[in-house]
mmCIF file of C-alpha atoms in Angstrom:
data_model
loop_
_atom_site.group_PDB
_atom_site.id
_atom_site.type_symbol
_atom_site.label_atom_id
_atom_site.label_comp_id
_atom_site.label_asym_id
_atom_site.label_seq_id
_atom_site.Cartn_x
_atom_site.Cartn_y
_atom_site.Cartn_z
ATOM 1 C CA MET J 270 0.000 0.000 0.000
ATOM 2 C CA GLU J 271 0.989 3.589 -0.470
ATOM 3 C CA SER J 272 -0.572 6.790 0.810
ATOM 4 C CA ILE J 273 -0.825 9.892 -1.366
ATOM 5 C CA LEU J 274 -1.058 13.148 0.585
ATOM 6 C CA ASN J 275 -4.254 12.979 2.632
ATOM 7 C CA LEU J 276 -6.062 10.743 0.171
ATOM 8 C CA GLY J 277 -5.437 7.605 2.184
ATOM 9 C CA ASN J 278 -3.966 4.247 1.340
ATOM 10 C CA GLN J 279 -3.854 3.182 -2.283
ATOM 11 C CA CYS J 280 -3.081 -0.308 -3.599
ATOM 12 C CA LYS J 281 0.274 -1.076 -5.232
ATOM 13 C CA SER J 282 -1.127 -4.053 -7.143
ATOM 14 C CA ASP J 283 -3.693 -1.935 -9.040
ATOM 15 C CA ASN J 284 -3.381 -1.790 -12.803
ATOM 16 C CA ALA J 285 -2.975 1.679 -14.302
ATOM 17 C CA PHE J 286 -6.691 2.280 -14.787
ATOM 18 C CA THR J 287 -7.753 1.001 -11.359
ATOM 19 C CA LYS J 288 -5.043 3.148 -9.809
ATOM 20 C CA LYS J 289 -6.558 6.255 -11.405
ATOM 21 C CA ALA J 290 -10.078 5.257 -10.402
ATOM 22 C CA ARG J 291 -9.136 4.459 -6.801
ATOM 23 C CA LEU J 292 -7.378 7.806 -6.542
ATOM 24 C CA LEU J 293 -10.421 9.589 -7.961
ATOM 25 C CA GLN J 294 -12.706 7.930 -5.408
ATOM 26 C CA SER J 295 -10.235 8.782 -2.652
ATOM 27 C CA MET J 296 -10.444 12.411 -3.742
ATOM 28 C CA TYR J 297 -14.234 12.161 -3.701
ATOM 29 C CA ARG J 298 -14.141 10.775 -0.159
ATOM 30 C CA VAL J 299 -12.122 13.776 0.989
ATOM 31 C CA LYS J 300 -14.498 16.108 -0.859
ATOM 32 C CA ILE J 301 -17.552 14.716 0.958
ATOM 33 C CA GLY J 302 -15.765 14.928 4.303
ATOM 34 C CA GLU J 303 -15.559 11.222 5.111
ATOM 35 C CA GLU J 304 -12.781 9.483 7.017
ATOM 36 C CA GLU J 305 -10.870 6.622 5.419
ATOM 37 C CA GLY J 306 -12.536 3.274 6.132
ATOM 38 C CA VAL J 307 -11.491 -0.371 6.171
ATOM 39 C CA GLY J 308 -11.984 -2.610 3.168
ATOM 40 C CA PRO J 309 -12.660 -4.195 0.861
ATOM 41 C CA THR J 310 -14.699 -6.352 3.284
ATOM 42 C CA LYS J 311 -16.243 -5.694 6.675
ATOM 43 C CA THR J 312 -13.649 -7.877 8.402
ATOM 44 C CA SER J 313 -10.664 -6.266 6.652
ATOM 45 C CA LYS J 314 -8.064 -4.662 8.902
ATOM 46 C CA ARG J 315 -6.519 -2.222 6.438
ATOM 47 C CA LYS J 316 -7.894 1.147 5.496
ATOM 48 C CA TYR J 317 -8.086 2.363 1.913
ATOM 49 C CA GLY J 318 -8.704 5.787 0.473
ATOM 50 C CA ASN J 319 -11.756 4.619 -1.453
ATOM 51 C CA MET J 320 -13.522 3.205 1.621
ATOM 52 C CA ILE J 321 -15.832 5.008 4.028
ATOM 53 C CA SER J 322 -17.356 3.888 7.331
ATOM 54 C CA GLY J 323 -20.999 3.953 8.344
ATOM 55 C CA GLY J 324 -22.290 4.467 4.833
ATOM 56 C CA GLU J 325 -25.391 2.505 5.752
ATOM 57 C CA ILE J 326 -26.277 5.447 8.028
ATOM 58 C CA SER J 327 -24.863 8.423 6.126
ATOM 59 C CA GLY J 328 -25.808 7.367 2.591
ATOM 60 C CA LYS J 329 -22.640 9.053 1.320
ATOM 61 C CA ASN J 330 -22.050 6.446 -1.405
ATOM 62 C CA PHE J 331 -25.134 7.642 -3.285
ATOM 63 C CA LEU J 332 -25.813 10.739 -5.346
ATOM 64 C CA MET J 333 -29.494 11.020 -4.421
ATOM 65 C CA LYS J 334 -31.201 10.578 -1.073
ATOM 66 C CA GLU J 335 -33.877 8.566 -2.863
ATOM 67 C CA THR J 336 -31.258 6.157 -4.190
ATOM 68 C CA PHE J 337 -29.931 5.614 -0.670
ATOM 69 C CA GLU J 338 -33.456 4.878 0.556
ATOM 70 C CA TYR J 339 -33.956 2.448 -2.314
ATOM 71 C CA ALA J 340 -30.650 0.714 -1.500
ATOM 72 C CA LYS J 341 -31.676 0.311 2.147
ATOM 73 C CA LYS J 342 -35.002 -1.143 1.056
ATOM 74 C CA ARG J 343 -33.295 -3.640 -1.253
ATOM 75 C CA VAL J 344 -31.002 -4.786 1.560
ATOM 76 C CA LYS J 345 -33.836 -5.031 4.071
ATOM 77 C CA ASN J 346 -36.030 -6.997 1.668
ATOM 78 C CA ARG J 347 -33.258 -9.094 0.165
ATOM 79 C CA LYS J 348 -34.721 -12.145 -1.557
ATOM 80 C CA ASP J 349 -33.417 -15.691 -1.616
ATOM 81 C CA ASN J 350 -30.452 -16.058 -3.993
ATOM 82 C CA GLU J 351 -29.830 -12.298 -4.184
ATOM 83 C CA THR J 352 -26.145 -11.547 -3.756
ATOM 84 C CA ILE J 353 -26.274 -7.891 -2.696
ATOM 85 C CA ASP J 354 -23.220 -7.209 -0.518
ATOM 86 C CA GLU J 355 -24.435 -4.681 2.050
ATOM 87 C CA PHE J 356 -20.990 -3.543 3.181
ATOM 88 C CA ARG J 357 -19.745 -3.002 -0.357
ATOM 89 C CA LEU J 358 -22.935 -1.250 -1.425
ATOM 90 C CA PHE J 359 -22.772 1.336 1.341
ATOM 91 C CA ASN J 360 -19.045 1.759 2.000
ATOM 92 C CA ASN J 361 -16.933 1.023 -1.083
ATOM 93 C CA LEU J 362 -16.760 4.140 -3.256
ATOM 94 C CA LEU J 363 -14.903 2.195 -5.965
ATOM 95 C CA SER J 364 -17.445 -0.602 -6.287
ATOM 96 C CA SER J 365 -19.525 -0.984 -9.436
ATOM 97 C CA MET J 366 -22.589 -2.035 -7.419
ATOM 98 C CA PRO J 367 -23.339 1.370 -5.845
ATOM 99 C CA MET J 368 -22.236 2.912 -9.143
ATOM 100 C CA ALA J 369 -25.004 0.969 -10.897
ATOM 101 C CA PHE J 370 -27.510 2.226 -8.327
ATOM 102 C CA ASN J 371 -26.319 5.796 -8.930
ATOM 103 C CA LEU J 372 -26.583 5.244 -12.668
ATOM 104 C CA PHE J 373 -29.984 3.604 -13.017
ATOM 105 C CA HIS J 374 -32.067 4.504 -9.991
ATOM 106 C CA PRO J 375 -32.580 8.116 -11.161
ATOM 107 C CA LEU J 376 -33.977 6.675 -14.398
ATOM 108 C CA MET J 377 -36.296 4.439 -12.382
ATOM 109 C CA LEU J 378 -37.631 7.531 -10.615
ATOM 110 C CA LEU J 379 -38.010 9.512 -13.817
ATOM 111 C CA LEU J 380 -39.765 6.615 -15.541
ATOM 112 C CA GLU J 381 -42.604 7.069 -13.050
ATOM 113 C CA GLU J 382 -42.745 10.827 -13.680
ATOM 114 C CA ASN J 383 -42.015 11.126 -17.377
ATOM 115 C CA PRO J 384 -41.868 7.806 -19.264
ATOM 116 C CA GLU J 385 -41.752 9.557 -22.641
ATOM 117 C CA LYS J 386 -38.542 11.390 -21.739
ATOM 118 C CA VAL J 387 -36.917 8.188 -20.483
ATOM 119 C CA THR J 388 -37.918 6.360 -23.658
ATOM 120 C CA LEU J 389 -36.431 9.083 -25.875
ATOM 121 C CA THR J 390 -33.213 9.029 -23.852
ATOM 122 C CA ILE J 391 -32.857 5.242 -23.990
ATOM 123 C CA ARG J 392 -33.485 5.350 -27.742
ATOM 124 C CA SER J 393 -30.656 7.874 -28.070
ATOM 125 C CA ILE J 394 -28.237 5.477 -26.371
ATOM 126 C CA PHE J 395 -29.320 2.223 -28.003
ATOM 127 C CA LYS J 396 -29.869 3.425 -31.552
ATOM 128 C CA ASN J 397 -29.775 -0.069 -33.072
ATOM 129 C CA ILE J 398 -32.303 -1.556 -30.658
ATOM 130 C CA PRO J 399 -36.013 -1.127 -31.535
ATOM 131 C CA VAL J 400 -37.083 0.761 -28.404
ATOM 132 C CA PHE J 401 -40.594 2.160 -28.852
ATOM 133 C CA VAL J 402 -41.659 2.531 -25.226
ATOM 134 C CA VAL J 403 -39.669 1.740 -22.069
ATOM 135 C CA THR J 404 -41.874 -0.112 -19.597
ATOM 136 C CA LYS J 405 -39.551 -0.950 -16.701
ATOM 137 C CA ILE J 406 -36.024 -0.362 -15.404
ATOM 138 C CA GLY J 407 -34.541 -2.367 -12.554
ATOM 139 C CA LEU J 408 -31.378 -3.174 -10.609
ATOM 140 C CA GLU J 409 -29.703 -6.320 -9.275
ATOM 141 C CA PHE J 410 -32.168 -8.708 -10.855
ATOM 142 C CA ILE J 411 -32.046 -12.473 -10.424
ATOM 143 C CA PRO J 412 -35.079 -14.062 -12.104
ATOM 144 C CA THR J 413 -36.633 -16.634 -9.804
ATOM 145 C CA PRO J 414 -37.073 -19.458 -9.311
ATOM 146 C CA ILE J 415 -33.534 -19.841 -10.657
ATOM 147 C CA GLU J 416 -34.297 -23.423 -11.740
ATOM 148 C CA LYS J 417 -36.486 -21.986 -14.511
ATOM 149 C CA TYR J 418 -33.737 -19.785 -15.885
ATOM 150 C CA ALA J 419 -29.948 -20.244 -15.821
ATOM 151 C CA LYS J 420 -29.917 -22.409 -12.672
ATOM 152 C CA ASP J 421 -27.283 -20.307 -10.915
ATOM 153 C CA LYS J 422 -27.063 -17.011 -9.036
ATOM 154 C CA SER J 423 -25.999 -14.865 -11.971
ATOM 155 C CA ALA J 424 -27.713 -11.481 -11.847
ATOM 156 C CA MET J 425 -28.383 -8.624 -14.211
ATOM 157 C CA ASP J 426 -26.735 -5.529 -12.716
ATOM 158 C CA ALA J 427 -29.468 -3.527 -14.400
ATOM 159 C CA TYR J 428 -32.125 -4.133 -17.009
ATOM 160 C CA ILE J 429 -34.424 -2.180 -19.285
ATOM 161 C CA GLN J 430 -37.670 -3.728 -20.470
ATOM 162 C CA PHE J 431 -39.366 -2.188 -23.479
ATOM 163 C CA GLN J 432 -41.872 -2.760 -26.235
ATOM 164 C CA ASP J 433 -41.243 -2.316 -29.942
ATOM 165 C CA ASN J 434 -43.665 -0.577 -32.287
ATOM 166 C CA ASN J 435 -45.657 -3.802 -32.643
ATOM 167 C CA GLY J 436 -46.135 -4.108 -28.892
ATOM 168 C CA GLU J 437 -43.660 -7.019 -28.659
ATOM 169 C CA LYS J 438 -41.668 -7.232 -25.420
ATOM 170 C CA HIS J 439 -37.850 -7.083 -25.222
ATOM 171 C CA ILE J 440 -35.164 -6.805 -22.538
ATOM 172 C CA ILE J 441 -31.733 -5.166 -22.396
ATOM 173 C CA ALA J 442 -29.608 -6.794 -19.681
ATOM 174 C CA ILE J 443 -26.742 -4.578 -18.545
ATOM 175 C CA GLU J 444 -23.468 -5.476 -16.874
ATOM 176 C CA THR J 445 -21.998 -2.355 -15.265
ATOM 177 C CA LYS J 446 -18.279 -2.205 -14.645
ATOM 178 C CA TYR J 447 -16.050 0.465 -13.188
ATOM 179 C CA THR J 448 -12.687 -1.167 -12.559
ATOM 180 C CA ASP J 449 -14.015 -4.736 -12.421
ATOM 181 C CA ILE J 450 -12.832 -7.422 -14.786
ATOM 182 C CA LEU J 451 -15.476 -10.008 -15.579
ATOM 183 C CA GLY J 452 -14.747 -13.225 -13.735
ATOM 184 C CA LEU J 453 -12.539 -15.715 -15.542
ATOM 185 C CA ASN J 454 -13.396 -18.644 -13.304
ATOM 186 C CA GLU J 455 -15.782 -21.301 -14.492
ATOM 187 C CA ALA J 456 -18.747 -22.219 -12.330
ATOM 188 C CA HIS J 457 -18.680 -25.656 -10.706
ATOM 189 C CA ASN J 458 -20.842 -28.429 -12.149
ATOM 190 C CA CYS J 459 -21.858 -26.317 -15.123
ATOM 191 C CA GLU J 460 -22.439 -29.015 -17.745
ATOM 192 C CA GLU J 461 -26.152 -28.277 -17.772
ATOM 193 C CA GLN J 462 -25.520 -24.558 -18.300
ATOM 194 C CA LYS J 463 -23.133 -25.359 -21.147
ATOM 195 C CA GLN J 464 -25.831 -27.376 -22.862
ATOM 196 C CA MET J 465 -28.356 -24.586 -22.310
ATOM 197 C CA LEU J 466 -25.928 -22.142 -23.916
ATOM 198 C CA ILE J 467 -25.535 -24.423 -26.928
ATOM 199 C CA ASP J 468 -29.308 -24.844 -27.106
ATOM 200 C CA THR J 469 -29.788 -21.091 -27.526
ATOM 201 C CA GLY J 470 -28.606 -21.603 -31.102
ATOM 202 C CA LEU J 471 -26.592 -18.383 -31.009
ATOM 203 C CA PHE J 472 -23.173 -19.931 -31.496
ATOM 204 C CA CYS J 473 -21.290 -21.513 -34.366
ATOM 205 C CA ALA J 474 -20.468 -25.225 -34.473
ATOM 206 C CA GLU J 475 -16.810 -24.567 -33.637
ATOM 207 C CA PHE J 476 -17.817 -22.966 -30.343
ATOM 208 C CA GLU J 477 -19.990 -25.916 -29.381
ATOM 209 C CA GLY J 478 -17.091 -28.309 -29.878
ATOM 210 C CA LEU J 479 -14.676 -26.141 -27.909
ATOM 211 C CA LEU J 480 -17.147 -25.683 -25.055
ATOM 212 C CA ILE J 481 -17.880 -29.387 -24.727
ATOM 213 C CA ALA J 482 -14.153 -30.162 -24.877
ATOM 214 C CA ASN J 483 -13.546 -27.608 -22.093
ATOM 215 C CA LYS J 484 -11.362 -25.516 -24.396
ATOM 216 C CA ILE J 485 -13.702 -22.597 -23.662
ATOM 217 C CA LYS J 486 -14.742 -22.000 -20.071
ATOM 218 C CA LEU J 487 -18.215 -20.943 -19.008
ATOM 219 C CA THR J 488 -16.970 -17.656 -17.557
ATOM 220 C CA GLN J 489 -19.067 -14.811 -16.207
ATOM 221 C CA ILE J 490 -19.643 -13.123 -19.550
ATOM 222 C CA TYR J 491 -21.106 -16.356 -20.957
ATOM 223 C CA ARG J 492 -23.218 -16.925 -17.845
ATOM 224 C CA ASN J 493 -24.596 -13.395 -18.115
ATOM 225 C CA LEU J 494 -25.484 -13.942 -21.759
ATOM 226 C CA LEU J 495 -27.100 -17.262 -20.909
ATOM 227 C CA LEU J 496 -29.221 -15.647 -18.196
ATOM 228 C CA THR J 497 -30.460 -13.005 -20.629
ATOM 229 C CA GLU J 498 -31.318 -15.569 -23.282
ATOM 230 C CA ARG J 499 -33.008 -17.915 -20.838
ATOM 231 C CA TYR J 500 -35.073 -15.014 -19.529
ATOM 232 C CA ARG J 501 -36.153 -14.229 -23.092
ATOM 233 C CA GLU J 502 -37.113 -17.847 -23.705
ATOM 234 C CA VAL J 503 -38.974 -18.413 -20.437
ATOM 235 C CA GLU J 504 -40.802 -15.078 -20.533
ATOM 236 C CA ASN J 505 -41.560 -15.462 -24.257
ATOM 237 C CA LEU J 506 -39.999 -12.134 -25.218
ATOM 238 C CA LYS J 507 -39.484 -11.093 -28.819
ATOM 239 C CA ASP J 508 -35.751 -10.468 -28.356
ATOM 240 C CA SER J 509 -33.009 -9.760 -25.832
ATOM 241 C CA TYR J 510 -29.758 -7.837 -25.766
ATOM 242 C CA SER J 511 -26.750 -8.025 -23.447
ATOM 243 C CA VAL J 512 -24.744 -4.844 -22.948
ATOM 244 C CA VAL J 513 -21.528 -4.190 -21.030
ATOM 245 C CA LEU J 514 -21.351 -0.632 -19.712
ATOM 246 C CA SER J 515 -17.879 0.489 -18.644
ATOM 247 C CA PRO J 516 -15.471 3.450 -18.857
ATOM 248 C CA LYS J 517 -13.852 3.980 -22.250
ATOM 249 C CA GLU J 518 -10.404 3.397 -20.736
ATOM 250 C CA HIS J 519 -11.389 0.098 -19.127
ATOM 251 C CA PRO J 520 -8.515 -2.250 -19.988
ATOM 252 C CA SER J 521 -10.404 -5.480 -20.684
ATOM 253 C CA THR J 522 -13.965 -4.787 -21.853
ATOM 254 C CA GLU J 523 -13.197 -4.897 -25.566
ATOM 255 C CA LYS J 524 -11.266 -8.145 -25.224
ATOM 256 C CA GLU J 525 -14.010 -9.727 -23.108
ATOM 257 C CA ILE J 526 -16.685 -8.809 -25.645
ATOM 258 C CA ARG J 527 -14.590 -10.073 -28.553
ATOM 259 C CA SER J 528 -13.950 -13.398 -26.806
ATOM 260 C CA VAL J 529 -17.677 -14.101 -27.137
ATOM 261 C CA THR J 530 -18.715 -12.336 -30.335
ATOM 262 C CA GLU J 531 -16.102 -14.162 -32.413
ATOM 263 C CA TYR J 532 -18.131 -17.343 -31.868
ATOM 264 C CA LEU J 533 -21.615 -15.888 -32.366
ATOM 265 C CA LYS J 534 -23.340 -16.652 -35.642
ATOM 266 C CA PRO J 535 -23.277 -13.481 -37.790
ATOM 267 C CA GLU J 536 -27.026 -13.002 -37.505
ATOM 268 C CA TYR J 537 -26.688 -12.862 -33.708
ATOM 269 C CA ALA J 538 -23.724 -10.499 -33.519
ATOM 270 C CA TYR J 539 -26.050 -7.838 -32.099
ATOM 271 C CA LYS J 540 -26.722 -9.934 -28.995
ATOM 272 C CA LEU J 541 -23.667 -8.676 -27.083
ATOM 273 C CA SER J 542 -22.269 -5.169 -27.276
ATOM 274 C CA ALA J 543 -20.522 -2.481 -25.262
ATOM 275 C CA VAL J 544 -21.458 1.104 -24.467
ATOM 276 C CA THR J 545 -19.007 3.444 -22.796
ATOM 277 C CA LEU J 546 -19.984 4.937 -19.485
ATOM 278 C CA GLU J 547 -18.975 8.333 -20.847
ATOM 279 C CA ASP J 548 -21.402 8.110 -23.772
ATOM 280 C CA PHE J 549 -24.196 6.881 -21.519
ATOM 281 C CA VAL J 550 -23.742 9.674 -18.985
ATOM 282 C CA ASP J 551 -23.296 12.386 -21.626
ATOM 283 C CA THR J 552 -26.584 11.306 -23.213
ATOM 284 C CA MET J 553 -28.308 11.514 -19.829
ATOM 285 C CA ILE J 554 -27.005 15.044 -19.326
ATOM 286 C CA GLN J 555 -28.068 16.135 -22.805
ATOM 287 C CA CYS J 556 -31.526 14.543 -22.815
ATOM 288 C CA LEU J 557 -32.923 14.543 -19.291
ATOM 289 C CA PRO J 558 -34.716 17.364 -17.441
ATOM 290 C CA GLU J 559 -32.368 19.705 -15.582
ATOM 291 C CA TYR J 560 -32.877 18.205 -12.118
ATOM 292 C CA TYR J 561 -31.871 14.744 -13.327
ATOM 293 C CA ALA J 562 -29.205 16.047 -15.695
ATOM 294 C CA GLN J 563 -27.498 17.602 -12.677
ATOM 295 C CA VAL J 564 -27.407 14.194 -10.978
ATOM 296 C CA TYR J 565 -25.529 12.796 -13.964
ATOM 297 C CA GLU J 566 -23.195 15.790 -14.006
ATOM 298 C CA ARG J 567 -22.287 14.884 -10.429
ATOM 299 C CA PHE J 568 -21.921 11.269 -11.531
ATOM 300 C CA ARG J 569 -19.509 12.283 -14.295
ATOM 301 C CA GLU J 570 -17.464 14.414 -11.926
ATOM 302 C CA ARG J 571 -17.288 11.660 -9.332
ATOM 303 C CA TYR J 572 -16.561 8.666 -11.553
ATOM 304 C CA LEU J 573 -15.188 9.847 -14.879
ATOM 305 C CA GLU J 574 -13.157 13.044 -14.544
ATOM 306 C CA PHE J 575 -9.779 11.375 -14.228
ATOM 307 C CA GLU J 576 -7.712 14.323 -15.379
#
């Protein structure tokens, strides 16, 4: 560890991008007047500049009071199989989980007030997806019972449900990343999930052979895609889309996406794509009413102004 001025302990093992992001969140902690906290877990002994203490009381990890209240409600009413980490959600400024809450909960609020404005904004971001009317936006979603879907605890960080101009239902499942790298470990006893992935019909024959021969592992990005496709099948949706949302400088997103899309049949290449966090936030600022645009200006300052 190393300490920079009064910004608290940093982490020597961080890659270049994570180092910048941790420093930015350490600066944010100082700005909001919070003391350095322990992390990354509740039982950790070391303090880091990106950690706060008592966030479950202060709500300082959230950009809106309403988002903090929503986060508390989600923790209090946590359902079976939900993997919401309370300590991380409230106290880790660097974590992508509270970032996702800060990113999508304002849209959830605005959808109740002004669904037309939300629909126009989502259309502006996902220009190649046939969004006619947004019907629902949610966070940390594990469809249950899990036995009906992907049969594991994979979750959608966020999702957008919409109808096309024929009234057909669709879903966009979103993986939000800040400094995270999608897990490279394969789930245990995942032969059934591998077969379900093959049964989606999205992949070329070469992929099927490599997957069965264990030359390709069923890593997180595949499990996320499987969850989205299984949700489409079970809920009888017209179509589904998986999107990775991360900063433009994120060191691995492009490679992670390419590791999957190279095996998708050409007609299904649209199934997995990436959107930069910068483009998403800039669109929010440009399209949303002033009150909400200001929330996303604060988001940009907190998470994305590295220089």
